[in-house]
Amino acid sequence: MDIAYAPKPDGQPDPGEIVWAWVPYEEDDTLGKDRPVLIVAREGESLIGLMLTSKDHDRDHAFEQSEGRFWLDIGSGPWDAKGRESEVRTDRLIRIDPDTIRREGAVLDEATFNHVADEARRHSV
């Protein structure tokens, strides 16, 4: 899998774009929720993404890492209608069917994407 920044203004989800998609829970993949996801790669017909959250994991940083969960602050953007700061989870790659994406939220700037990609390579690839 090649993680590479490649957003295109064509209405299709591409690496570097934040989209909204259904993300299964780790503990029960039959359940999940609609949430923002940073697309980082394509693999065949699937997209590979990393989930975002507005929950601040800085306060429980040591516990999260002890559980194998790694979070990176990426700031705020138009993917969150309330303008909240976001974090991206860099250790859990999620396979997404492009047909299940509900909407595109934003294009992440390339420098931030590259920082996220470096962390994802370190923790999940």
Tab-separated table of C-alpha atoms in Angstrom:
chain	number	residue	atom	x	y	z
A	1	MET	CA	0.000	0.000	0.000
A	2	ASP	CA	1.330	3.390	-1.027
A	3	ILE	CA	0.381	6.261	1.260
A	4	ALA	CA	0.591	9.380	-0.894
A	5	TYR	CA	-1.042	12.803	-1.019
A	6	ALA	CA	-3.220	12.958	-4.154
A	7	PRO	CA	-6.373	15.074	-3.748
A	8	LYS	CA	-8.172	15.999	-6.964
A	9	PRO	CA	-11.119	18.412	-7.255
A	10	ASP	CA	-13.213	15.847	-9.123
A	11	GLY	CA	-15.923	14.958	-6.618
A	12	GLN	CA	-14.345	11.560	-5.921
A	13	PRO	CA	-12.620	10.740	-2.599
A	14	ASP	CA	-8.824	10.750	-2.859
A	15	PRO	CA	-5.859	10.436	-0.493
A	16	GLY	CA	-5.477	13.711	1.359
A	17	GLU	CA	-9.215	14.299	1.641
A	18	ILE	CA	-11.365	13.980	4.730
A	19	VAL	CA	-14.684	12.284	4.074
A	20	TRP	CA	-17.573	11.014	6.176
A	21	ALA	CA	-18.017	7.250	6.264
A	22	TRP	CA	-19.289	4.481	8.502
A	23	VAL	CA	-16.489	3.202	10.758
A	24	PRO	CA	-16.932	-0.116	12.595
A	25	TYR	CA	-16.118	-0.323	16.294
A	26	GLU	CA	-13.014	-2.363	17.089
A	27	GLU	CA	-14.755	-4.471	19.710
A	28	ASP	CA	-17.718	-5.343	17.458
A	29	ASP	CA	-17.385	-4.728	13.737
A	30	THR	CA	-21.125	-5.206	13.214
A	31	LEU	CA	-21.612	-1.898	15.049
A	32	GLY	CA	-20.076	1.471	14.298
A	33	LYS	CA	-20.836	5.083	13.523
A	34	ASP	CA	-20.609	7.706	10.814
A	35	ARG	CA	-17.471	9.775	11.334
A	36	PRO	CA	-14.807	11.777	9.518
A	37	VAL	CA	-12.019	9.721	7.957
A	38	LEU	CA	-8.771	10.898	6.375
A	39	ILE	CA	-8.205	8.946	3.170
A	40	VAL	CA	-4.504	7.998	2.976
A	41	ALA	CA	-4.325	5.429	0.161
A	42	ARG	CA	-6.098	3.371	-2.464
A	43	GLU	CA	-5.873	-0.408	-2.541
A	44	GLY	CA	-7.644	-1.942	-5.501
A	45	GLU	CA	-11.226	-0.686	-5.472
A	46	SER	CA	-11.036	0.198	-1.771
A	47	LEU	CA	-9.926	3.329	0.009
A	48	ILE	CA	-7.752	3.177	3.116
A	49	GLY	CA	-8.414	5.718	5.828
A	50	LEU	CA	-7.696	6.814	9.370
A	51	MET	CA	-10.549	7.875	11.643
A	52	LEU	CA	-10.813	11.307	13.204
A	53	THR	CA	-12.286	12.347	16.524
A	54	SER	CA	-12.948	15.594	18.326
A	55	LYS	CA	-12.214	13.900	21.666
A	56	ASP	CA	-8.946	15.114	23.194
A	57	HIS	CA	-6.657	12.162	23.914
A	58	ASP	CA	-3.781	14.317	25.191
A	59	ARG	CA	-5.026	13.993	28.771
A	60	ASP	CA	-4.945	10.166	28.595
A	61	HIS	CA	-1.972	9.941	26.239
A	62	ALA	CA	0.017	7.378	28.289
A	63	PHE	CA	-2.977	5.065	28.686
A	64	GLU	CA	-3.870	5.267	24.995
A	65	GLN	CA	-0.316	4.367	23.990
A	66	SER	CA	-0.209	1.509	26.511
A	67	GLU	CA	-3.312	0.134	24.747
A	68	GLY	CA	-1.631	0.491	21.327
A	69	ARG	CA	-3.672	3.527	20.246
A	70	PHE	CA	-1.795	6.498	18.805
A	71	TRP	CA	-3.413	9.882	18.164
A	72	LEU	CA	-2.099	12.974	16.393
A	73	ASP	CA	-3.553	16.492	16.612
A	74	ILE	CA	-4.438	17.932	13.195
A	75	GLY	CA	-6.316	21.072	14.207
A	76	SER	CA	-9.730	22.133	12.997
A	77	GLY	CA	-11.233	22.352	9.552
A	78	PRO	CA	-14.412	22.320	7.501
A	79	TRP	CA	-14.915	18.595	8.114
A	80	ASP	CA	-16.344	19.563	11.540
A	81	ALA	CA	-19.321	21.926	11.372
A	82	LYS	CA	-18.665	23.052	14.962
A	83	GLY	CA	-15.029	23.964	14.232
A	84	ARG	CA	-13.673	21.644	16.922
A	85	GLU	CA	-10.030	20.575	17.058
A	86	SER	CA	-9.517	17.058	15.711
A	87	GLU	CA	-7.169	14.164	16.271
A	88	VAL	CA	-6.470	11.336	13.840
A	89	ARG	CA	-5.774	7.780	14.983
A	90	THR	CA	-2.599	6.655	13.236
A	91	ASP	CA	-2.452	2.975	14.239
A	92	ARG	CA	-5.768	1.725	12.807
A	93	LEU	CA	-6.189	1.516	9.051
A	94	ILE	CA	-9.791	1.257	7.878
A	95	ARG	CA	-10.836	-0.209	4.520
A	96	ILE	CA	-13.691	1.768	2.972
A	97	ASP	CA	-15.884	1.049	-0.033
A	98	PRO	CA	-15.977	4.348	-1.982
A	99	ASP	CA	-19.711	3.848	-2.583
A	100	THR	CA	-20.389	4.096	1.172
A	101	ILE	CA	-18.890	7.560	1.607
A	102	ARG	CA	-21.603	9.974	2.658
A	103	ARG	CA	-19.860	13.252	1.827
A	104	GLU	CA	-16.506	14.927	1.396
A	105	GLY	CA	-15.518	17.300	4.167
A	106	ALA	CA	-12.242	18.933	3.198
A	107	VAL	CA	-8.773	18.593	1.779
A	108	LEU	CA	-6.082	18.392	4.446
A	109	ASP	CA	-3.003	20.497	3.750
A	110	GLU	CA	-0.052	18.529	2.396
A	111	ALA	CA	2.350	19.217	5.290
A	112	THR	CA	-0.156	17.925	7.862
A	113	PHE	CA	-1.001	14.948	5.644
A	114	ASN	CA	2.700	14.046	5.371
A	115	HIS	CA	3.079	14.236	9.164
A	116	VAL	CA	0.049	11.955	9.600
A	117	ALA	CA	1.416	9.588	6.924
A	118	ASP	CA	4.776	9.333	8.722
A	119	GLU	CA	2.986	8.441	11.967
A	120	ALA	CA	0.724	5.924	10.206
A	121	ARG	CA	3.747	4.233	8.632
A	122	ARG	CA	5.352	4.052	12.062
A	123	HIS	CA	2.305	2.653	13.877
A	124	SER	CA	0.200	0.714	11.394
A	125	VAL	CA	1.830	-0.048	8.073
